[in-house]
Amino acid sequence: MPGLVSIVGRPNVGKSSLFNRLVGTDRSLVHPEGGTTRDRIEAVCADGNRRARLVDTGGVIPAEKETLQKQVREQVRRAISESALLLFVVDARTGLVPLDSEIAALLRKTSKPVLLVANKADTPTLQAGAVDFYPLGFGEPIPVSCTQRSGFPDLKKRLFESFQGAPEEEPAPSLRIAVVGRPNVGKSSFLNALLKDERVIVDVAPGTTRDPVDVPFQKEGRSYLLIDTAGIRRFSKIKDEILFRSIRTSGEMIRRSDVCLFLIDGTCGIQKEDFQILKLIVTEGRGVVLVVNKWDLVKDVSPRKAEPMLRKRLGNLNIMPVFFTSALTGQNVLRAFEAVDKVKAHHTLRLETSRLNRFLESIRKNRTLPGGSPKLRYLVQAGTAPPRFLVFGSRPPSPPFFQYLERRLREEFDLSGTPVQLTFREEKRQRG
């Protein structure tokens, strides 16, 4: 991809801190424990009118044979191959170590331009000591300190001087889609199946994904942003700080999205924590498509039989389209994705007041309404994303009637996949 600049180096040299400073946000998870970053994290680095797309990568351990680390290394390799420039980060505190030299040898084989960045140069002595990295063969090291926020004007200047060409302008995404769910329900596998590419790391161990991963995606001339997230579970069960911060960020990604692809594990059905995630999506007012993944492992129940039982369990949360998918075989993955456009349309639907009041009049004619017949005068739409309605009357309706009115609104105006917010406003009669 033209315009790509990748940050590479061994674990725990401060690559993610450097990435966050350069892009101006806490986009990448930072922790003293080495190996926190696993997937490729992307964001735009700007300096005045100049822009580059920056990529944070996992720490490189060339000889490591463990499966997860091999996948991290493959993601780094792919980032390097797609980049126009590399920022090779070393640690000014620890000085030159053998692993730095191993990585330098790998980078020289790529023939890519490299800027050597000596991070953690927090004092004048450490800044002067950056010359110790000259033997790596990438010219004068650039000393920076993420904690002191020093050295970044020079780094950005050198970055854009070395950078050949400008990044291609990417069209603004028409939809931001968060892929969410409990750990190990197949979120990353689903995203890879949709992209037909091993874009994010997949491992049998829950909690493999830590940082949210933004993946631009185009289909039939429309631009989307797919966001892979960490598995969400109850905070009370979490003792690991990295996991806690990852899951908190996943909640932020729900708020950042337009529509959520909410995955559950078809082999165990909908669980208590699934309900909590779905309630969070609805509370945040996001559109939602329910994806029952791993359906290839379910042998004794057909989707036609399973769907009514699932919808009954959902109760008042039964507001969305449901798809039974297999990320492994690709079954219904594309169909589930295509539903997000319809859900977005429902999420932003604007209804004329005249249509709403004809609908309300038909409701008033019903003599067997749940919770009695409230004295309602008119209904208006107050906003979209999600659709918000105000119902005016002289007496507040009962909760059963509100539930009935929401259900009828969904049926009448096809609001599948979007929360609906109904608010009663008392209209006081003026005395003559």
Short mmCIF file of C-alpha atoms in Angstrom, two decimals:
data_model
loop_
_atom_site.label_atom_id
_atom_site.label_comp_id
_atom_site.label_asym_id
_atom_site.label_seq_id
_atom_site.Cartn_x
_atom_site.Cartn_y
_atom_site.Cartn_z
CA MET A 1 0.00 0.00 0.00
CA PRO A 2 1.57 3.35 -1.00
CA GLY A 3 2.01 5.67 1.98
CA LEU A 4 2.58 2.97 4.60
CA VAL A 5 5.21 3.41 7.36
CA SER A 6 5.74 0.45 9.71
CA ILE A 7 7.21 0.58 13.23
CA VAL A 8 9.30 -2.54 13.93
CA GLY A 9 11.65 -3.77 16.64
CA ARG A 10 12.04 -6.33 19.40
CA PRO A 11 9.47 -6.57 22.23
CA ASN A 12 9.21 -3.87 24.89
CA VAL A 13 11.24 -1.12 23.20
CA GLY A 14 8.22 1.23 23.22
CA LYS A 15 6.87 0.78 19.68
CA SER A 16 3.24 1.27 20.75
CA SER A 17 4.09 4.33 22.85
CA LEU A 18 5.92 5.78 19.84
CA PHE A 19 2.96 4.97 17.59
CA ASN A 20 0.53 6.69 19.97
CA ARG A 21 2.71 9.82 20.18
CA LEU A 22 3.04 10.04 16.40
CA VAL A 23 -0.68 9.60 15.65
CA GLY A 24 -1.77 11.75 18.60
CA THR A 25 -4.09 9.23 20.32
CA ASP A 26 -3.85 6.25 22.68
CA ARG A 27 -4.79 4.00 19.79
CA SER A 28 -2.42 1.13 20.61
CA LEU A 29 -2.37 -0.69 23.95
CA VAL A 30 0.73 0.11 26.05
CA HIS A 31 1.94 -2.02 28.97
CA PRO A 32 5.32 -2.72 30.61
CA GLU A 33 4.91 -6.40 29.74
CA GLY A 34 6.64 -7.22 26.46
CA GLY A 35 4.61 -8.63 23.57
CA THR A 36 1.42 -6.70 24.28
CA THR A 37 0.84 -5.81 20.61
CA ARG A 38 0.07 -8.76 18.33
CA ASP A 39 -1.93 -7.60 15.33
CA ARG A 40 -1.10 -4.75 12.97
CA ILE A 41 -2.59 -1.48 14.24
CA GLU A 42 -2.98 1.37 11.74
CA ALA A 43 -3.66 5.11 12.01
CA VAL A 44 -2.71 8.34 10.22
CA CYS A 45 0.33 10.39 11.27
CA ALA A 46 0.05 14.05 10.21
CA ASP A 47 2.47 16.97 10.18
CA GLY A 48 0.84 20.06 8.75
CA ASN A 49 -0.45 19.10 5.31
CA ARG A 50 1.73 15.98 5.18
CA ARG A 51 0.22 12.62 6.03
CA ALA A 52 1.43 9.04 6.28
CA ARG A 53 -0.33 5.86 7.32
CA LEU A 54 1.50 4.45 10.34
CA VAL A 55 1.47 0.77 11.37
CA ASP A 56 2.28 -0.54 14.85
CA THR A 57 3.50 -4.15 14.84
CA GLY A 58 4.24 -6.87 17.38
CA GLY A 59 7.70 -7.41 18.80
CA VAL A 60 9.96 -9.48 16.55
CA ILE A 61 11.63 -12.61 17.97
CA PRO A 62 13.22 -14.23 14.88
CA ALA A 63 13.95 -17.69 16.31
CA GLU A 64 10.73 -18.14 18.29
CA LYS A 65 8.77 -21.23 17.14
CA GLU A 66 5.68 -20.91 19.36
CA THR A 67 2.56 -20.76 17.18
CA LEU A 68 1.21 -17.39 18.33
CA GLN A 69 4.62 -15.71 18.02
CA LYS A 70 5.02 -17.18 14.53
CA GLN A 71 1.72 -15.51 13.57
CA VAL A 72 2.89 -12.22 15.08
CA ARG A 73 6.09 -12.50 13.05
CA GLU A 74 4.10 -13.17 9.87
CA GLN A 75 2.02 -10.04 10.45
CA VAL A 76 5.25 -8.04 10.89
CA ARG A 77 6.66 -9.53 7.68
CA ARG A 78 3.56 -8.53 5.75
CA ALA A 79 3.63 -5.00 7.20
CA ILE A 80 7.27 -4.63 6.15
CA SER A 81 6.59 -5.90 2.63
CA GLU A 82 3.75 -3.39 2.16
CA SER A 83 5.65 -0.40 3.59
CA ALA A 84 7.41 2.46 1.87
CA LEU A 85 9.47 3.27 4.99
CA LEU A 86 10.41 1.47 8.23
CA LEU A 87 10.95 2.95 11.69
CA PHE A 88 13.32 0.55 13.48
CA VAL A 89 12.93 1.18 17.24
CA VAL A 90 15.64 0.33 19.78
CA ASP A 91 15.90 0.94 23.53
CA ALA A 92 18.35 3.66 24.59
CA ARG A 93 18.23 2.50 28.22
CA THR A 94 19.33 -1.08 27.62
CA GLY A 95 21.63 -0.21 24.71
CA LEU A 96 22.47 -2.45 21.76
CA VAL A 97 21.56 -6.12 22.30
CA PRO A 98 22.07 -9.15 20.02
CA LEU A 99 18.37 -9.29 19.09
CA ASP A 100 18.60 -5.73 17.69
CA SER A 101 21.43 -6.91 15.41
CA GLU A 102 19.38 -9.94 14.26
CA ILE A 103 16.43 -7.72 13.36
CA ALA A 104 18.74 -5.24 11.60
CA ALA A 105 20.07 -8.09 9.43
CA LEU A 106 16.50 -9.03 8.48
CA LEU A 107 15.62 -5.42 7.61
CA ARG A 108 18.69 -4.98 5.42
CA LYS A 109 17.51 -7.90 3.28
CA THR A 110 14.28 -6.05 2.46
CA SER A 111 16.07 -3.11 0.75
CA LYS A 112 13.48 -0.81 2.37
CA PRO A 113 14.56 2.64 3.64
CA VAL A 114 14.97 2.54 7.42
CA LEU A 115 15.02 5.27 10.08
CA LEU A 116 16.67 4.15 13.33
CA VAL A 117 14.80 5.48 16.40
CA ALA A 118 16.43 5.25 19.85
CA ASN A 119 13.45 5.37 22.21
CA LYS A 120 13.52 5.92 26.00
CA ALA A 121 16.30 8.52 25.64
CA ASP A 122 14.92 10.30 28.71
CA THR A 123 18.11 12.14 29.77
CA PRO A 124 20.91 14.02 27.98
CA THR A 125 23.25 11.12 28.79
CA LEU A 126 20.92 8.59 27.14
CA GLN A 127 20.43 10.89 24.16
CA ALA A 128 24.20 11.11 23.67
CA GLY A 129 24.46 7.34 24.09
CA ALA A 130 22.24 6.75 21.05
CA VAL A 131 25.44 6.78 18.96
CA ASP A 132 26.05 3.24 20.27
CA PHE A 133 23.49 2.04 17.70
CA TYR A 134 25.56 3.21 14.70
CA PRO A 135 26.90 -0.34 14.11
CA LEU A 136 23.40 -1.42 13.05
CA GLY A 137 24.12 0.32 9.76
CA PHE A 138 21.12 2.63 9.40
CA GLY A 139 22.86 5.96 9.84
CA GLU A 140 22.40 8.45 12.64
CA PRO A 141 19.96 7.25 15.32
CA ILE A 142 17.12 9.66 16.23
CA PRO A 143 16.83 9.88 20.05
CA VAL A 144 13.28 10.29 21.36
CA SER A 145 11.49 9.92 24.67
CA CYS A 146 7.80 9.03 24.75
CA THR A 147 7.55 9.77 28.47
CA GLN A 148 9.28 13.16 28.13
CA ARG A 149 7.66 13.78 24.71
CA SER A 150 11.02 14.90 23.35
CA GLY A 151 12.61 14.39 19.95
CA PHE A 152 9.35 14.12 18.00
CA PRO A 153 9.68 17.27 15.85
CA ASP A 154 13.00 15.94 14.52
CA LEU A 155 11.57 12.44 14.06
CA LYS A 156 8.58 13.71 12.07
CA LYS A 157 10.85 15.94 9.99
CA ARG A 158 13.11 12.99 9.14
CA LEU A 159 10.12 10.73 8.55
CA PHE A 160 8.52 12.97 5.96
CA GLU A 161 11.87 13.83 4.32
CA SER A 162 12.52 10.10 3.86
CA PHE A 163 8.97 9.33 2.83
CA GLN A 164 8.49 8.89 -0.91
CA GLY A 165 5.08 9.99 -2.14
CA ALA A 166 1.86 10.69 -0.31
CA PRO A 167 -0.62 8.11 0.92
CA GLU A 168 -3.55 7.39 -1.33
CA GLU A 169 -6.65 9.19 -0.15
CA GLU A 170 -9.01 6.58 1.23
CA PRO A 171 -12.72 7.37 0.87
CA ALA A 172 -14.46 7.98 4.16
CA PRO A 173 -16.16 4.76 5.28
CA SER A 174 -19.91 4.69 4.74
CA LEU A 175 -20.17 2.32 7.70
CA ARG A 176 -18.09 1.58 10.79
CA ILE A 177 -18.69 -2.03 11.78
CA ALA A 178 -17.46 -3.45 15.10
CA VAL A 179 -17.10 -7.23 15.33
CA VAL A 180 -17.89 -7.97 18.99
CA GLY A 181 -18.62 -10.89 21.29
CA ARG A 182 -17.28 -13.04 24.12
CA PRO A 183 -13.75 -14.49 23.90
CA ASN A 184 -13.21 -17.37 21.47
CA VAL A 185 -16.48 -17.07 19.52
CA GLY A 186 -14.54 -16.64 16.26
CA LYS A 187 -14.49 -12.86 15.74
CA SER A 188 -11.06 -12.74 14.10
CA SER A 189 -11.76 -15.88 12.05
CA PHE A 190 -15.02 -14.31 10.86
CA LEU A 191 -13.23 -11.12 9.80
CA ASN A 192 -10.53 -13.10 7.97
CA ALA A 193 -13.20 -15.17 6.20
CA LEU A 194 -14.95 -12.01 5.06
CA LEU A 195 -11.70 -10.46 3.81
CA LYS A 196 -10.48 -13.80 2.38
CA ASP A 197 -7.14 -12.94 3.94
CA GLU A 198 -5.27 -13.75 7.19
CA ARG A 199 -5.43 -10.08 8.22
CA VAL A 200 -5.75 -10.65 11.98
CA ILE A 201 -4.22 -13.30 14.21
CA VAL A 202 -6.33 -16.33 15.13
CA ASP A 203 -5.40 -18.68 17.96
CA VAL A 204 -7.31 -21.28 20.02
CA ALA A 205 -6.42 -19.41 23.23
CA PRO A 206 -9.10 -16.89 24.26
CA GLY A 207 -7.90 -13.29 24.46
CA THR A 208 -5.58 -13.44 21.44
CA THR A 209 -6.88 -10.10 20.14
CA ARG A 210 -5.89 -7.25 22.48
CA ASP A 211 -5.92 -4.04 20.45
CA PRO A 212 -8.88 -3.14 18.27
CA VAL A 213 -7.81 -3.65 14.66
CA ASP A 214 -9.16 -1.28 11.98
CA VAL A 215 -9.42 -2.85 8.54
CA PRO A 216 -10.67 -0.71 5.61
CA PHE A 217 -12.82 -2.80 3.27
CA GLN A 218 -14.48 -2.01 -0.05
CA LYS A 219 -17.36 -3.85 -1.65
CA GLU A 220 -19.33 -2.87 -4.75
CA GLY A 221 -18.01 0.69 -4.64
CA ARG A 222 -18.80 1.26 -0.96
CA SER A 223 -16.15 1.77 1.71
CA TYR A 224 -16.40 0.18 5.14
CA LEU A 225 -14.25 0.15 8.25
CA LEU A 226 -14.21 -3.22 10.03
CA ILE A 227 -13.10 -3.17 13.68
CA ASP A 228 -11.95 -6.43 15.25
CA THR A 229 -12.21 -6.23 19.04
CA ALA A 230 -11.07 -8.12 22.12
CA GLY A 231 -13.52 -10.62 23.60
CA ILE A 232 -15.81 -8.99 26.16
CA ARG A 233 -16.39 -10.60 29.54
CA ARG A 234 -17.47 -9.41 32.99
CA PHE A 235 -14.92 -7.11 34.63
CA SER A 236 -15.41 -8.97 37.95
CA LYS A 237 -13.78 -12.05 36.39
CA ILE A 238 -10.73 -10.20 35.06
CA LYS A 239 -7.47 -10.09 37.00
CA ASP A 240 -5.10 -9.44 34.10
CA GLU A 241 -4.55 -5.68 33.57
CA ILE A 242 -3.88 -6.03 29.82
CA LEU A 243 -7.10 -8.00 29.36
CA PHE A 244 -9.05 -5.48 31.44
CA ARG A 245 -7.84 -2.56 29.32
CA SER A 246 -8.46 -4.48 26.09
CA ILE A 247 -12.07 -5.19 27.04
CA ARG A 248 -12.68 -1.60 28.14
CA THR A 249 -11.41 -0.50 24.72
CA SER A 250 -13.83 -2.95 23.06
CA GLY A 251 -16.68 -1.09 24.76
CA GLU A 252 -15.32 2.14 23.31
CA MET A 253 -15.27 0.55 19.85
CA ILE A 254 -18.99 -0.27 20.19
CA ARG A 255 -19.64 3.43 20.78
CA ARG A 256 -17.41 4.31 17.82
CA SER A 257 -19.28 2.02 15.42
CA ASP A 258 -22.50 2.45 13.43
CA VAL A 259 -23.44 -1.23 13.43
CA CYS A 260 -22.16 -4.19 15.45
CA LEU A 261 -21.75 -7.70 14.10
CA PHE A 262 -22.45 -9.49 17.38
CA LEU A 263 -21.06 -13.03 17.38
CA ILE A 264 -22.09 -15.88 19.67
CA ASP A 265 -20.88 -19.48 19.72
CA GLY A 266 -23.44 -21.74 18.04
CA THR A 267 -22.13 -24.81 19.87
CA CYS A 268 -23.18 -23.50 23.31
CA GLY A 269 -25.98 -21.09 22.43
CA ILE A 270 -26.56 -17.67 23.90
CA GLN A 271 -24.99 -17.22 27.35
CA LYS A 272 -25.50 -14.82 30.24
CA GLU A 273 -22.51 -12.70 29.17
CA ASP A 274 -23.92 -12.56 25.61
CA PHE A 275 -27.03 -10.89 26.99
CA GLN A 276 -24.86 -8.35 28.81
CA ILE A 277 -22.99 -7.48 25.60
CA LEU A 278 -26.22 -7.19 23.64
CA LYS A 279 -27.69 -4.90 26.29
CA LEU A 280 -24.56 -2.73 26.04
CA ILE A 281 -24.98 -2.46 22.26
CA VAL A 282 -28.65 -1.52 22.61
CA THR A 283 -27.96 0.93 25.46
CA GLU A 284 -25.33 2.66 23.32
CA GLY A 285 -27.90 2.92 20.52
CA ARG A 286 -25.90 0.96 17.93
CA GLY A 287 -27.37 -1.10 15.13
CA VAL A 288 -26.81 -4.85 15.48
CA VAL A 289 -26.74 -8.07 13.44
CA LEU A 290 -26.65 -11.32 15.43
CA VAL A 291 -24.19 -13.88 14.03
CA VAL A 292 -24.40 -17.44 15.35
CA ASN A 293 -20.92 -18.65 14.46
CA LYS A 294 -19.34 -22.14 14.40
CA TRP A 295 -22.57 -23.55 12.98
CA ASP A 296 -20.57 -26.18 11.06
CA LEU A 297 -20.00 -27.88 14.44
CA VAL A 298 -23.73 -28.15 15.20
CA LYS A 299 -25.04 -31.39 13.70
CA ASP A 300 -28.42 -32.11 15.28
CA VAL A 301 -30.35 -28.81 14.90
CA SER A 302 -31.24 -26.93 11.71
CA PRO A 303 -31.20 -23.10 11.57
CA ARG A 304 -34.94 -23.18 10.81
CA LYS A 305 -35.57 -24.91 14.12
CA ALA A 306 -32.89 -23.07 16.12
CA GLU A 307 -33.88 -19.51 15.17
CA PRO A 308 -37.37 -19.47 16.78
CA MET A 309 -35.94 -20.90 20.01
CA LEU A 310 -33.16 -18.30 20.00
CA ARG A 311 -35.57 -15.42 19.39
CA LYS A 312 -37.79 -16.61 22.21
CA ARG A 313 -34.79 -16.57 24.59
CA LEU A 314 -33.90 -13.05 23.49
CA GLY A 315 -37.23 -11.70 24.74
CA ASN A 316 -37.31 -7.89 24.49
CA LEU A 317 -33.84 -7.97 22.86
CA ASN A 318 -35.24 -9.80 19.84
CA ILE A 319 -34.75 -6.78 17.57
CA MET A 320 -32.24 -7.91 14.93
CA PRO A 321 -31.62 -10.13 11.90
CA VAL A 322 -30.00 -13.48 12.74
CA PHE A 323 -27.51 -15.44 10.61
CA PHE A 324 -26.06 -18.89 11.23
CA THR A 325 -22.49 -18.86 9.97
CA SER A 326 -19.21 -20.74 9.84
CA ALA A 327 -16.03 -18.70 9.61
CA LEU A 328 -14.21 -21.98 8.88
CA THR A 329 -16.23 -22.85 5.76
CA GLY A 330 -17.42 -19.34 4.87
CA GLN A 331 -21.09 -20.35 5.23
CA ASN A 332 -23.33 -17.23 5.32
CA VAL A 333 -20.41 -14.92 6.25
CA LEU A 334 -21.06 -12.62 3.30
CA ARG A 335 -24.84 -12.68 3.87
CA ALA A 336 -24.36 -11.59 7.48
CA PHE A 337 -22.09 -8.76 6.39
CA GLU A 338 -24.50 -7.60 3.69
CA ALA A 339 -27.21 -7.18 6.35
CA VAL A 340 -25.34 -4.26 7.92
CA ASP A 341 -26.38 -1.92 5.09
CA LYS A 342 -30.06 -2.63 5.74
CA VAL A 343 -29.60 -2.20 9.47
CA LYS A 344 -27.83 1.13 8.87
CA ALA A 345 -30.78 2.27 6.74
CA HIS A 346 -33.19 1.35 9.55
CA HIS A 347 -30.90 3.02 12.11
CA THR A 348 -31.02 6.35 10.25
CA LEU A 349 -34.63 6.17 9.01
CA ARG A 350 -36.58 9.44 9.16
CA LEU A 351 -40.38 9.13 9.19
CA GLU A 352 -42.89 11.84 8.35
CA THR A 353 -45.06 13.01 11.22
CA SER A 354 -48.22 12.40 9.17
CA ARG A 355 -47.27 8.71 8.72
CA LEU A 356 -46.55 8.36 12.42
CA ASN A 357 -49.89 9.81 13.44
CA ARG A 358 -51.83 7.65 11.00
CA PHE A 359 -50.03 4.74 12.65
CA LEU A 360 -50.93 6.05 16.14
CA GLU A 361 -54.55 6.43 15.10
CA SER A 362 -54.66 2.76 14.07
CA ILE A 363 -53.24 1.87 17.50
CA ARG A 364 -55.91 3.92 19.29
CA LYS A 365 -58.67 2.05 17.46
CA ASN A 366 -57.51 -1.20 19.06
CA ARG A 367 -59.81 -1.83 22.05
CA THR A 368 -57.67 -4.62 23.54
CA LEU A 369 -54.38 -2.83 24.12
CA PRO A 370 -51.99 -4.25 26.75
CA GLY A 371 -51.99 -2.13 29.87
CA GLY A 372 -55.26 -0.41 28.93
CA SER A 373 -55.98 2.39 26.45
CA PRO A 374 -53.76 5.40 27.20
CA LYS A 375 -54.90 8.85 26.18
CA LEU A 376 -52.33 9.68 23.52
CA ARG A 377 -52.62 12.67 21.21
CA TYR A 378 -49.75 12.50 18.71
CA LEU A 379 -46.39 10.93 17.87
CA VAL A 380 -43.29 12.65 16.40
CA GLN A 381 -39.76 11.56 15.58
CA ALA A 382 -37.12 13.41 17.59
CA GLY A 383 -33.98 12.01 15.96
CA THR A 384 -32.16 9.17 14.24
CA ALA A 385 -29.26 6.77 14.86
CA PRO A 386 -31.11 5.30 16.66
CA PRO A 387 -34.68 6.37 15.82
CA ARG A 388 -36.06 8.39 18.72
CA PHE A 389 -39.76 9.13 19.15
CA LEU A 390 -41.80 11.39 21.42
CA VAL A 391 -45.37 10.39 22.21
CA PHE A 392 -47.59 13.10 23.67
CA GLY A 393 -50.64 12.55 25.82
CA SER A 394 -52.42 13.43 29.03
CA ARG A 395 -51.43 10.29 30.96
CA PRO A 396 -48.24 8.17 30.86
CA PRO A 397 -48.76 4.78 29.21
CA SER A 398 -48.01 1.61 31.15
CA PRO A 399 -44.72 -0.30 30.51
CA PRO A 400 -46.61 -3.14 28.73
CA PHE A 401 -48.15 -0.60 26.36
CA PHE A 402 -44.75 0.98 25.65
CA GLN A 403 -43.35 -2.45 24.79
CA TYR A 404 -46.34 -3.08 22.55
CA LEU A 405 -45.96 0.31 20.84
CA GLU A 406 -42.25 -0.31 20.15
CA ARG A 407 -43.01 -3.75 18.72
CA ARG A 408 -45.72 -2.32 16.45
CA LEU A 409 -43.38 0.49 15.31
CA ARG A 410 -40.82 -2.12 14.31
CA GLU A 411 -43.40 -4.14 12.39
CA GLU A 412 -45.00 -1.16 10.65
CA PHE A 413 -41.81 0.63 9.58
CA ASP A 414 -39.32 -2.27 9.38
CA LEU A 415 -36.87 -1.21 12.07
CA SER A 416 -35.08 -4.54 12.34
CA GLY A 417 -31.60 -4.33 13.85
CA THR A 418 -31.85 -0.91 15.47
CA PRO A 419 -32.79 0.11 18.99
CA VAL A 420 -35.87 2.32 19.24
CA GLN A 421 -36.13 4.99 21.93
CA LEU A 422 -39.63 6.00 23.02
CA THR A 423 -40.24 8.89 25.42
CA PHE A 424 -43.58 10.09 26.80
CA ARG A 425 -44.25 13.81 27.13
CA GLU A 426 -47.25 14.98 29.10
CA GLU A 427 -49.33 17.52 27.20
CA LYS A 428 -51.19 19.65 29.68
CA ARG A 429 -54.49 21.02 28.53
CA GLN A 430 -54.81 24.77 28.62
CA ARG A 431 -57.80 26.08 30.51
CA GLY A 432 -59.95 28.54 28.69
#
